[in-house]
């Protein structure tokens, strides 16, 4: 694989090696070795020649300097022109970003769109930028060893998210009864019809409402994008955070769940909310570990009697010997762990969110009734449940996964799962799916001063 100190670690990445191996320098300048150095400069906002440069523009400068030197000057370069660079650099970055999307340090290499980096006009200490000002290839090189450590974080992934499913099921509905009643025995519609919950028949006559189903992923981000908003809104849970000093010490994951709120929150008798969060083991030896989960959940004081509501619980949910008949394991299917979800507490929060949404709909209905008829239709299609969405966005929750290895004397924290919630907009012509998007989180921040001090080695 080469020496990390002498080779750009991007060039050693299997998917990128395959990508470059299929391209010929004769027809494609991106096959030249050395161009990947442009991706490792690590800056996102700079000033060059009194002009503000974003990430793509900075890489264009790097590419031009390298390619012009290989073609022995601008006049002899029949491939490269300013227009060509403007066109091809974004295409190139888009194509190679897909090769690295699983990296836990993706946000350190590519712009995540969440940076708020201030523009700094003083770059005389940056040898690479000075070289660009002088229209030459930089003598300074990216710190390959430093970047190799960041890419090496892939080797310390203990678990992966496989599925997230939040739903309401009922033991009191068999799909044949003509009337559906609530816990007081009252029909859930004027006619007492099963049409109040049409998904009963479609979902094995048991699942009556799906809050979220399906899983997508996006690229990594700094953990501060999640915890930063907790400092003010959820001080109780923020103060309980004990983030690792290094990403190699503990895996950080974010689950951002879009919830399909129920119109009324009224469900049949014996209904309950369930959460199925499945993770898979990255290594077989984790099957022999005992596992437990600690859940912390809160929502801001302004939503609950002027105090910060805080909830904490710990479950043991997997032990070695899970396939044995008398095992006390709760993980179910041995191919993956089912992480306990605080369904009872969260059910209360969902009812509050649905109450906020219903109250807003009633207020909106009153406003529409007072408007001229020409404005009623115009407003009726606007997304609603903003109050419910604001409530859900202010829920703070994280879960710690701990494992206990055979022969060990201590529990090891393997992962922290950070949760964010929102509601799907109502009233859209094409409703958005209620699903979960997950990504890696990292304590490493591309704006850290220590990062900027380590990314480049001067000759």
Tab-separated table of C-alpha atoms in Angstrom:
chain	number	residue	atom	x	y	z
A	1	UNK	CA	0.000	0.000	0.000
A	2	UNK	CA	2.990	2.324	0.264
A	3	UNK	CA	4.400	4.559	2.951
A	4	UNK	CA	1.952	7.008	4.545
A	5	UNK	CA	4.699	9.609	4.830
A	6	UNK	CA	5.605	9.458	1.139
A	7	UNK	CA	2.270	8.803	-0.580
A	8	UNK	CA	-0.932	10.760	-0.621
A	9	UNK	CA	-3.343	8.553	1.378
A	10	UNK	CA	-6.130	9.385	-1.057
A	11	UNK	CA	-4.188	7.625	-3.804
A	12	UNK	CA	-4.053	4.505	-1.602
A	13	UNK	CA	-7.811	4.426	-1.104
A	14	UNK	CA	-9.035	1.310	-3.014
A	15	UNK	CA	-11.960	2.988	-4.797
A	16	UNK	CA	-9.786	5.918	-5.884
A	17	UNK	CA	-6.975	3.659	-7.106
A	18	UNK	CA	-9.470	1.802	-9.254
A	19	UNK	CA	-10.888	5.092	-10.547
A	20	UNK	CA	-7.503	6.484	-11.542
A	21	UNK	CA	-6.318	3.201	-12.981
A	22	UNK	CA	-9.135	3.317	-15.526
A	23	UNK	CA	-8.099	6.747	-16.817
A	24	UNK	CA	-5.291	7.534	-19.260
A	25	UNK	CA	-3.097	10.669	-18.992
A	26	UNK	CA	-3.105	10.866	-22.771
A	27	UNK	CA	-6.803	11.685	-22.828
A	28	UNK	CA	-7.557	12.774	-19.279
A	29	UNK	CA	-5.382	15.082	-17.205
A	30	UNK	CA	-7.011	13.811	-14.003
A	31	UNK	CA	-5.014	10.600	-14.330
A	32	UNK	CA	-1.822	12.508	-13.462
A	33	UNK	CA	-0.426	11.651	-10.054
A	34	UNK	CA	-0.150	14.598	-7.717
A	35	UNK	CA	-3.469	16.213	-8.519
A	36	UNK	CA	-5.021	14.651	-5.434
A	37	UNK	CA	-2.764	16.926	-3.364
A	38	UNK	CA	-5.167	19.720	-4.251
A	39	UNK	CA	-7.888	18.036	-2.212
A	40	UNK	CA	-5.715	17.934	0.911
A	41	UNK	CA	-5.015	21.646	1.241
A	42	UNK	CA	-7.904	21.763	3.667
A	43	UNK	CA	-8.980	25.387	3.228
A	44	UNK	CA	-12.423	26.503	2.176
A	45	UNK	CA	-12.266	30.310	2.069
A	46	UNK	CA	-9.166	32.288	1.059
A	47	UNK	CA	-8.125	35.567	-0.529
A	48	UNK	CA	-5.864	35.358	-3.599
A	49	UNK	CA	-5.085	38.367	-5.785
A	50	UNK	CA	-7.674	40.428	-3.870
A	51	UNK	CA	-10.334	37.902	-4.785
A	52	UNK	CA	-12.272	35.664	-2.435
A	53	UNK	CA	-11.852	32.002	-3.373
A	54	UNK	CA	-14.108	29.171	-2.308
A	55	UNK	CA	-13.125	25.501	-2.204
A	56	UNK	CA	-13.539	24.805	-5.924
A	57	UNK	CA	-11.708	27.960	-6.959
A	58	UNK	CA	-8.764	27.147	-4.712
A	59	UNK	CA	-8.465	23.674	-6.194
A	60	UNK	CA	-8.601	25.194	-9.682
A	61	UNK	CA	-5.508	27.241	-8.831
A	62	UNK	CA	-3.777	24.091	-7.624
A	63	UNK	CA	-4.761	22.127	-10.710
A	64	UNK	CA	-3.618	24.843	-13.094
A	65	UNK	CA	-0.244	25.152	-11.388
A	66	UNK	CA	0.393	21.406	-11.554
A	67	UNK	CA	-0.882	20.865	-15.085
A	68	UNK	CA	0.868	23.894	-16.556
A	69	UNK	CA	4.154	22.686	-15.099
A	70	UNK	CA	3.659	19.208	-16.549
A	71	UNK	CA	2.846	20.686	-19.961
A	72	UNK	CA	5.870	23.015	-19.738
A	73	UNK	CA	4.039	26.291	-19.698
A	74	UNK	CA	0.678	27.749	-20.486
A	75	UNK	CA	1.384	28.261	-24.214
A	76	UNK	CA	2.147	24.568	-24.744
A	77	UNK	CA	-0.855	23.321	-22.827
A	78	UNK	CA	-3.496	22.461	-25.433
A	79	UNK	CA	-5.813	20.787	-22.922
A	80	UNK	CA	-5.915	23.296	-20.118
A	81	UNK	CA	-7.603	26.671	-20.448
A	82	UNK	CA	-9.449	28.775	-17.888
A	83	UNK	CA	-12.781	27.704	-19.375
A	84	UNK	CA	-11.735	24.064	-19.305
A	85	UNK	CA	-10.679	24.300	-15.665
A	86	UNK	CA	-13.926	26.041	-14.703
A	87	UNK	CA	-15.863	23.246	-16.377
A	88	UNK	CA	-13.849	20.182	-15.398
A	89	UNK	CA	-12.850	20.844	-11.784
A	90	UNK	CA	-16.442	20.732	-10.434
A	91	UNK	CA	-17.076	17.567	-12.468
A	92	UNK	CA	-13.936	15.971	-11.115
A	93	UNK	CA	-14.726	16.855	-7.512
A	94	UNK	CA	-18.271	15.567	-7.874
A	95	UNK	CA	-17.038	12.258	-9.267
A	96	UNK	CA	-14.370	11.621	-6.643
A	97	UNK	CA	-16.534	12.755	-3.721
A	98	UNK	CA	-18.677	9.697	-4.315
A	99	UNK	CA	-15.612	7.491	-3.871
A	100	UNK	CA	-15.021	8.813	-0.357
A	101	UNK	CA	-18.580	9.286	0.935
A	102	UNK	CA	-18.182	6.558	3.579
A	103	UNK	CA	-15.217	8.302	5.223
A	104	UNK	CA	-15.679	9.422	8.811
A	105	UNK	CA	-13.491	12.422	7.893
A	106	UNK	CA	-15.284	13.318	4.646
A	107	UNK	CA	-16.079	16.816	5.944
A	108	UNK	CA	-12.346	17.419	6.462
A	109	UNK	CA	-11.701	16.821	2.752
A	110	UNK	CA	-14.767	18.217	1.016
A	111	UNK	CA	-17.073	21.124	1.692
A	112	UNK	CA	-20.088	19.901	3.669
A	113	UNK	CA	-21.994	23.152	3.193
A	114	UNK	CA	-22.139	23.692	6.961
A	115	UNK	CA	-18.919	25.674	7.416
A	116	UNK	CA	-19.034	29.227	8.721
A	117	UNK	CA	-15.357	29.925	8.266
A	118	UNK	CA	-14.422	33.631	8.333
A	119	UNK	CA	-12.397	34.969	5.444
A	120	UNK	CA	-8.764	35.528	6.389
A	121	UNK	CA	-6.782	37.814	4.107
A	122	UNK	CA	-3.366	37.051	5.626
A	123	UNK	CA	-1.847	33.968	4.000
A	124	UNK	CA	1.820	34.915	3.804
A	125	UNK	CA	2.545	31.969	6.117
A	126	UNK	CA	0.904	29.497	3.736
A	127	UNK	CA	3.549	28.368	1.256
A	128	UNK	CA	0.993	26.822	-1.090
A	129	UNK	CA	-0.973	30.040	-1.458
A	130	UNK	CA	2.223	32.043	-1.914
A	131	UNK	CA	3.164	29.713	-4.776
A	132	UNK	CA	-0.190	30.328	-6.440
A	133	UNK	CA	0.415	34.053	-6.245
A	134	UNK	CA	3.689	33.455	-8.094
A	135	UNK	CA	2.118	31.128	-10.709
A	136	UNK	CA	4.223	28.134	-9.747
A	137	UNK	CA	3.780	24.673	-8.275
A	138	UNK	CA	3.986	24.790	-4.471
A	139	UNK	CA	7.082	23.341	-2.829
A	140	UNK	CA	5.081	22.622	0.301
A	141	UNK	CA	3.224	19.314	0.479
A	142	UNK	CA	0.207	18.076	2.384
A	143	UNK	CA	1.078	16.248	5.584
A	144	UNK	CA	0.420	12.734	4.316
A	145	UNK	CA	0.963	11.136	7.732
A	146	UNK	CA	-1.627	13.406	9.335
A	147	UNK	CA	-4.203	12.719	6.633
A	148	UNK	CA	-3.449	8.989	6.823
A	149	UNK	CA	-4.502	9.045	10.479
A	150	UNK	CA	-7.832	10.642	9.544
A	151	UNK	CA	-8.504	8.154	6.752
A	152	UNK	CA	-7.422	5.350	9.085
A	153	UNK	CA	-10.447	6.017	11.287
A	154	UNK	CA	-12.343	3.620	9.008
A	155	UNK	CA	-10.564	0.766	10.767
A	156	UNK	CA	-12.149	1.647	14.119
A	157	UNK	CA	-15.843	1.369	13.209
A	158	UNK	CA	-17.529	-1.089	15.625
A	159	UNK	CA	-21.143	-0.911	14.376
A	160	UNK	CA	-23.186	0.376	11.454
A	161	UNK	CA	-26.789	1.539	11.266
A	162	UNK	CA	-28.904	-0.870	9.215
A	163	UNK	CA	-32.541	0.147	9.806
A	164	UNK	CA	-34.713	2.620	11.711
A	165	UNK	CA	-38.454	2.056	12.031
A	166	UNK	CA	-40.886	3.911	14.343
A	167	UNK	CA	-44.503	2.747	14.294
A	168	UNK	CA	-47.705	2.232	16.282
A	169	UNK	CA	-49.164	-1.261	16.512
A	170	UNK	CA	-52.263	-2.560	18.273
A	171	UNK	CA	-53.197	-5.881	19.822
A	172	UNK	CA	-56.814	-4.745	19.987
A	173	UNK	CA	-57.402	-4.676	16.235
A	174	UNK	CA	-57.755	-7.794	14.112
A	175	UNK	CA	-58.635	-6.219	10.771
A	176	UNK	CA	-62.095	-7.810	10.790
A	177	UNK	CA	-63.890	-5.683	13.370
A	178	UNK	CA	-66.112	-3.114	11.714
A	179	UNK	CA	-65.548	-0.489	14.419
A	180	UNK	CA	-62.309	0.789	15.920
A	181	UNK	CA	-62.451	2.219	19.459
A	182	UNK	CA	-60.056	4.134	21.659
A	183	UNK	CA	-59.043	3.140	25.196
A	184	UNK	CA	-62.353	4.543	26.540
A	185	UNK	CA	-64.415	2.411	24.163
A	186	UNK	CA	-65.424	5.406	22.053
A	187	UNK	CA	-65.513	4.915	18.254
A	188	UNK	CA	-62.700	6.810	16.575
A	189	UNK	CA	-65.042	8.309	13.975
A	190	UNK	CA	-68.688	9.241	13.828
A	191	UNK	CA	-69.442	6.017	11.962
A	192	UNK	CA	-67.039	3.903	14.006
A	193	UNK	CA	-65.438	2.734	10.793
A	194	UNK	CA	-62.101	1.037	10.348
A	195	UNK	CA	-61.336	3.702	7.737
A	196	UNK	CA	-59.834	5.782	10.548
A	197	UNK	CA	-56.800	3.490	10.247
A	198	UNK	CA	-56.701	2.193	6.661
A	199	UNK	CA	-53.150	0.868	7.027
A	200	UNK	CA	-54.365	-1.905	9.338
A	201	UNK	CA	-55.331	-4.139	6.437
A	202	UNK	CA	-52.197	-3.318	4.467
A	203	UNK	CA	-49.769	-3.935	7.294
A	204	UNK	CA	-50.660	-7.371	8.581
A	205	UNK	CA	-53.653	-5.882	10.402
A	206	UNK	CA	-51.324	-4.873	13.246
A	207	UNK	CA	-49.287	-1.775	12.319
A	208	UNK	CA	-51.730	1.098	12.294
A	209	UNK	CA	-49.435	4.091	11.825
A	210	UNK	CA	-45.882	4.421	10.521
A	211	UNK	CA	-44.068	7.430	11.991
A	212	UNK	CA	-40.821	6.747	10.136
A	213	UNK	CA	-39.585	4.017	7.852
A	214	UNK	CA	-36.610	3.786	5.538
A	215	UNK	CA	-32.981	4.800	5.809
A	216	UNK	CA	-30.755	7.080	3.740
A	217	UNK	CA	-27.273	8.322	4.404
A	218	UNK	CA	-25.304	11.474	3.869
A	219	UNK	CA	-21.673	12.463	4.388
A	220	UNK	CA	-19.918	13.184	7.675
A	221	UNK	CA	-19.985	16.378	9.719
A	222	UNK	CA	-18.469	17.835	12.865
A	223	UNK	CA	-20.359	16.847	16.021
A	224	UNK	CA	-20.675	20.522	16.967
A	225	UNK	CA	-23.336	20.880	14.247
A	226	UNK	CA	-25.566	18.852	16.596
A	227	UNK	CA	-24.345	19.706	20.087
A	228	UNK	CA	-23.886	23.419	19.444
A	229	UNK	CA	-27.617	24.083	19.551
A	230	UNK	CA	-28.005	22.049	22.753
A	231	UNK	CA	-25.833	24.381	24.811
A	232	UNK	CA	-28.586	26.989	25.007
A	233	UNK	CA	-31.759	25.004	24.357
A	234	UNK	CA	-31.005	21.852	26.389
A	235	UNK	CA	-28.421	22.668	29.079
A	236	UNK	CA	-29.213	19.577	31.121
A	237	UNK	CA	-28.411	17.077	28.411
A	238	UNK	CA	-25.563	19.237	27.088
A	239	UNK	CA	-23.813	19.156	30.462
A	240	UNK	CA	-24.109	15.355	30.524
A	241	UNK	CA	-22.160	14.990	27.274
A	242	UNK	CA	-18.791	13.321	27.587
A	243	UNK	CA	-17.366	13.429	24.085
A	244	UNK	CA	-14.288	11.344	23.270
A	245	UNK	CA	-10.933	13.065	22.898
A	246	UNK	CA	-10.356	11.235	19.631
A	247	UNK	CA	-12.614	9.687	17.012
A	248	UNK	CA	-10.656	6.467	17.420
A	249	UNK	CA	-11.931	6.192	21.016
A	250	UNK	CA	-15.644	6.134	20.207
A	251	UNK	CA	-17.820	6.134	17.090
A	252	UNK	CA	-20.212	9.081	16.684
A	253	UNK	CA	-23.386	8.686	14.591
A	254	UNK	CA	-26.275	11.027	13.846
A	255	UNK	CA	-29.828	9.903	13.054
A	256	UNK	CA	-32.044	12.682	11.668
A	257	UNK	CA	-35.588	11.326	11.608
A	258	UNK	CA	-38.481	12.900	9.725
A	259	UNK	CA	-41.740	11.885	11.414
A	260	UNK	CA	-45.132	11.477	9.788
A	261	UNK	CA	-47.305	12.803	12.603
A	262	UNK	CA	-50.785	11.379	13.034
A	263	UNK	CA	-53.662	13.777	12.368
A	264	UNK	CA	-55.259	13.279	15.784
A	265	UNK	CA	-52.926	11.110	17.861
A	266	UNK	CA	-55.956	8.923	18.695
A	267	UNK	CA	-55.220	5.207	18.379
A	268	UNK	CA	-57.240	2.077	19.187
A	269	UNK	CA	-57.212	0.421	22.589
A	270	UNK	CA	-54.028	-1.567	23.366
A	271	UNK	CA	-51.978	0.451	20.882
A	272	UNK	CA	-48.329	1.160	21.568
A	273	UNK	CA	-45.420	2.973	19.985
A	274	UNK	CA	-42.435	0.824	19.051
A	275	UNK	CA	-38.993	1.678	17.768
A	276	UNK	CA	-36.759	-0.699	15.859
A	277	UNK	CA	-33.181	0.542	15.486
A	278	UNK	CA	-30.961	-2.164	14.061
A	279	UNK	CA	-27.171	-2.002	13.994
A	280	UNK	CA	-24.763	-4.567	12.602
A	281	UNK	CA	-21.377	-5.579	13.987
A	282	UNK	CA	-18.293	-4.574	12.046
A	283	UNK	CA	-16.326	-7.473	13.559
A	284	UNK	CA	-17.400	-10.981	14.525
A	285	UNK	CA	-15.814	-10.786	17.969
A	286	UNK	CA	-18.438	-8.263	19.094
A	287	UNK	CA	-20.969	-11.124	19.107
A	288	UNK	CA	-19.240	-12.474	22.206
A	289	UNK	CA	-19.594	-9.179	24.086
A	290	UNK	CA	-22.355	-8.169	26.461
A	291	UNK	CA	-24.000	-4.917	25.375
A	292	UNK	CA	-25.977	-2.186	27.097
A	293	UNK	CA	-27.485	1.135	26.047
A	294	UNK	CA	-27.812	4.377	28.016
A	295	UNK	CA	-30.412	6.836	26.693
A	296	UNK	CA	-30.640	10.524	27.577
A	297	UNK	CA	-33.534	12.616	26.301
A	298	UNK	CA	-34.761	16.130	27.048
A	299	UNK	CA	-36.760	18.982	25.600
A	300	UNK	CA	-36.404	22.687	26.441
A	301	UNK	CA	-38.024	24.315	29.432
A	302	UNK	CA	-40.202	26.664	27.382
A	303	UNK	CA	-42.218	23.645	26.231
A	304	UNK	CA	-42.747	22.161	29.704
A	305	UNK	CA	-43.747	24.213	32.741
A	306	UNK	CA	-40.622	26.377	32.786
A	307	UNK	CA	-38.169	23.576	33.470
A	308	UNK	CA	-35.832	21.414	31.469
A	309	UNK	CA	-37.416	17.964	31.273
A	310	UNK	CA	-34.704	15.309	31.444
A	311	UNK	CA	-34.969	11.548	31.050
A	312	UNK	CA	-32.321	8.867	31.602
A	313	UNK	CA	-32.507	5.097	31.325
A	314	UNK	CA	-30.125	2.180	30.814
A	315	UNK	CA	-30.965	-1.162	29.205
A	316	UNK	CA	-28.971	-4.338	28.861
A	317	UNK	CA	-29.965	-5.710	25.489
A	318	UNK	CA	-27.390	-8.246	24.354
A	319	UNK	CA	-25.279	-10.862	26.061
A	320	UNK	CA	-22.946	-13.599	24.914
A	321	UNK	CA	-24.708	-16.898	24.238
A	322	UNK	CA	-27.687	-15.123	22.709
A	323	UNK	CA	-28.642	-18.187	20.668
A	324	UNK	CA	-29.029	-20.354	23.757
A	325	UNK	CA	-32.540	-21.277	24.879
A	326	UNK	CA	-32.351	-19.613	28.304
A	327	UNK	CA	-30.556	-16.477	27.222
A	328	UNK	CA	-31.822	-13.163	28.622
A	329	UNK	CA	-30.825	-11.353	25.435
A	330	UNK	CA	-33.222	-8.770	23.974
A	331	UNK	CA	-31.485	-8.266	20.651
A	332	UNK	CA	-33.682	-10.696	18.690
A	333	UNK	CA	-32.130	-11.490	15.322
A	334	UNK	CA	-28.504	-12.371	15.980
A	335	UNK	CA	-27.371	-10.774	12.719
A	336	UNK	CA	-27.673	-7.359	14.348
A	337	UNK	CA	-28.471	-5.568	17.574
A	338	UNK	CA	-31.863	-4.010	18.185
A	339	UNK	CA	-31.044	-0.840	20.104
A	340	UNK	CA	-33.690	-0.075	22.774
A	341	UNK	CA	-35.801	2.975	21.939
A	342	UNK	CA	-37.478	4.993	24.756
A	343	UNK	CA	-40.928	4.382	23.293
A	344	UNK	CA	-42.992	5.148	26.409
A	345	UNK	CA	-41.394	8.543	26.960
A	346	UNK	CA	-41.310	9.384	23.280
A	347	UNK	CA	-44.972	8.492	22.899
A	348	UNK	CA	-45.753	11.328	25.321
A	349	UNK	CA	-43.641	13.739	23.278
A	350	UNK	CA	-45.347	12.720	20.033
A	351	UNK	CA	-48.753	13.388	21.564
A	352	UNK	CA	-47.536	16.842	22.607
A	353	UNK	CA	-46.227	17.485	19.087
A	354	UNK	CA	-49.528	16.375	17.555
A	355	UNK	CA	-51.411	18.605	20.000
A	356	UNK	CA	-49.299	21.575	18.915
A	357	UNK	CA	-50.013	20.736	15.292
A	358	UNK	CA	-53.755	20.411	15.856
A	359	UNK	CA	-53.874	23.698	17.768
A	360	UNK	CA	-52.093	25.425	14.910
A	361	UNK	CA	-54.479	23.935	12.367
A	362	UNK	CA	-57.409	25.256	14.383
A	363	UNK	CA	-55.868	28.719	14.557
A	364	UNK	CA	-55.157	28.614	10.819
A	365	UNK	CA	-58.727	27.526	10.124
A	366	UNK	CA	-59.966	30.531	12.090
A	367	UNK	CA	-57.722	32.866	10.114
A	368	UNK	CA	-58.814	31.357	6.792
A	369	UNK	CA	-62.463	31.729	7.760
A	370	UNK	CA	-61.936	35.444	8.271
A	371	UNK	CA	-60.240	35.971	4.903
A	372	UNK	CA	-61.815	36.879	1.554
A	373	UNK	CA	-62.782	33.781	-0.423
A	374	UNK	CA	-60.134	34.499	-3.029
A	375	UNK	CA	-57.391	34.033	-0.424
A	376	UNK	CA	-58.721	30.832	1.148
A	377	UNK	CA	-57.695	28.480	-1.663
A	378	UNK	CA	-54.345	30.214	-1.908
A	379	UNK	CA	-53.550	29.406	1.736
A	380	UNK	CA	-55.071	25.947	1.979
A	381	UNK	CA	-52.143	24.220	0.272
A	382	UNK	CA	-49.400	25.754	2.432
A	383	UNK	CA	-47.438	23.310	4.651
A	384	UNK	CA	-48.823	23.155	8.181
A	385	UNK	CA	-47.747	21.807	11.591
A	386	UNK	CA	-45.006	24.397	12.059
A	387	UNK	CA	-45.672	24.317	15.806
A	388	UNK	CA	-45.234	20.549	15.898
A	389	UNK	CA	-42.073	20.806	13.836
A	390	UNK	CA	-40.574	23.423	16.150
A	391	UNK	CA	-41.351	21.205	19.117
A	392	UNK	CA	-39.710	18.146	17.553
A	393	UNK	CA	-36.631	20.096	16.469
A	394	UNK	CA	-36.029	21.056	20.094
A	395	UNK	CA	-35.927	17.489	21.389
A	396	UNK	CA	-32.374	16.527	22.370
A	397	UNK	CA	-31.522	12.845	22.622
A	398	UNK	CA	-28.477	10.623	22.464
A	399	UNK	CA	-27.770	6.966	23.172
A	400	UNK	CA	-24.480	5.416	24.256
A	401	UNK	CA	-23.708	1.824	23.252
A	402	UNK	CA	-21.399	0.012	25.662
A	403	UNK	CA	-19.837	-3.445	25.363
A	404	UNK	CA	-18.235	-5.789	27.877
A	405	UNK	CA	-15.714	-8.231	26.418
A	406	UNK	CA	-15.234	-11.746	27.828
A	407	UNK	CA	-12.567	-11.678	30.531
A	408	UNK	CA	-12.698	-7.885	30.764
A	409	UNK	CA	-13.304	-5.904	33.944
A	410	UNK	CA	-14.708	-2.706	32.407
A	411	UNK	CA	-17.434	-1.573	30.040
A	412	UNK	CA	-16.136	0.123	26.882
A	413	UNK	CA	-18.180	2.835	25.196
A	414	UNK	CA	-18.268	1.845	21.528
A	415	UNK	CA	-20.633	4.411	19.992
A	416	UNK	CA	-22.811	7.451	20.646
A	417	UNK	CA	-25.966	7.866	18.560
A	418	UNK	CA	-27.218	11.460	18.348
A	419	UNK	CA	-30.872	11.925	17.405
A	420	UNK	CA	-32.576	14.848	15.686
A	421	UNK	CA	-36.272	14.993	14.821
A	422	UNK	CA	-38.567	16.960	12.560
A	423	UNK	CA	-42.036	16.521	11.078
A	424	UNK	CA	-42.843	15.981	7.435
A	425	UNK	CA	-44.654	19.035	5.979
A	426	UNK	CA	-48.373	18.584	5.531
A	427	UNK	CA	-50.363	19.898	2.575
A	428	UNK	CA	-47.640	19.517	-0.053
A	429	UNK	CA	-48.681	18.267	-3.542
A	430	UNK	CA	-46.090	15.489	-3.195
A	431	UNK	CA	-45.583	14.666	0.512
A	432	UNK	CA	-42.001	14.132	1.626
A	433	UNK	CA	-41.213	10.611	2.878
A	434	UNK	CA	-41.051	10.004	6.619
A	435	UNK	CA	-37.638	8.410	6.967
A	436	UNK	CA	-34.256	8.677	8.682
A	437	UNK	CA	-30.994	10.069	7.330
A	438	UNK	CA	-27.807	8.988	9.076
A	439	UNK	CA	-24.185	10.091	8.928
A	440	UNK	CA	-20.889	9.826	10.755
A	441	UNK	CA	-20.066	12.613	13.188
A	442	UNK	CA	-16.560	13.615	14.203
A	443	UNK	CA	-14.951	15.683	16.923
A	444	UNK	CA	-12.500	16.889	14.263
A	445	UNK	CA	-13.332	20.301	12.860
A	446	UNK	CA	-11.816	21.590	9.583
A	447	UNK	CA	-11.762	25.066	11.151
A	448	UNK	CA	-9.564	24.061	14.079
A	449	UNK	CA	-6.287	25.938	14.311
A	450	UNK	CA	-4.472	22.696	15.156
A	451	UNK	CA	-5.850	21.199	11.950
A	452	UNK	CA	-4.546	24.068	9.844
A	453	UNK	CA	-1.158	23.713	11.551
A	454	UNK	CA	-0.916	20.024	10.649
A	455	UNK	CA	-2.278	19.773	7.116
A	456	UNK	CA	0.818	21.168	5.355
A	457	UNK	CA	4.542	20.416	5.646
A	458	UNK	CA	6.924	23.086	4.407
A	459	UNK	CA	10.086	21.867	2.647
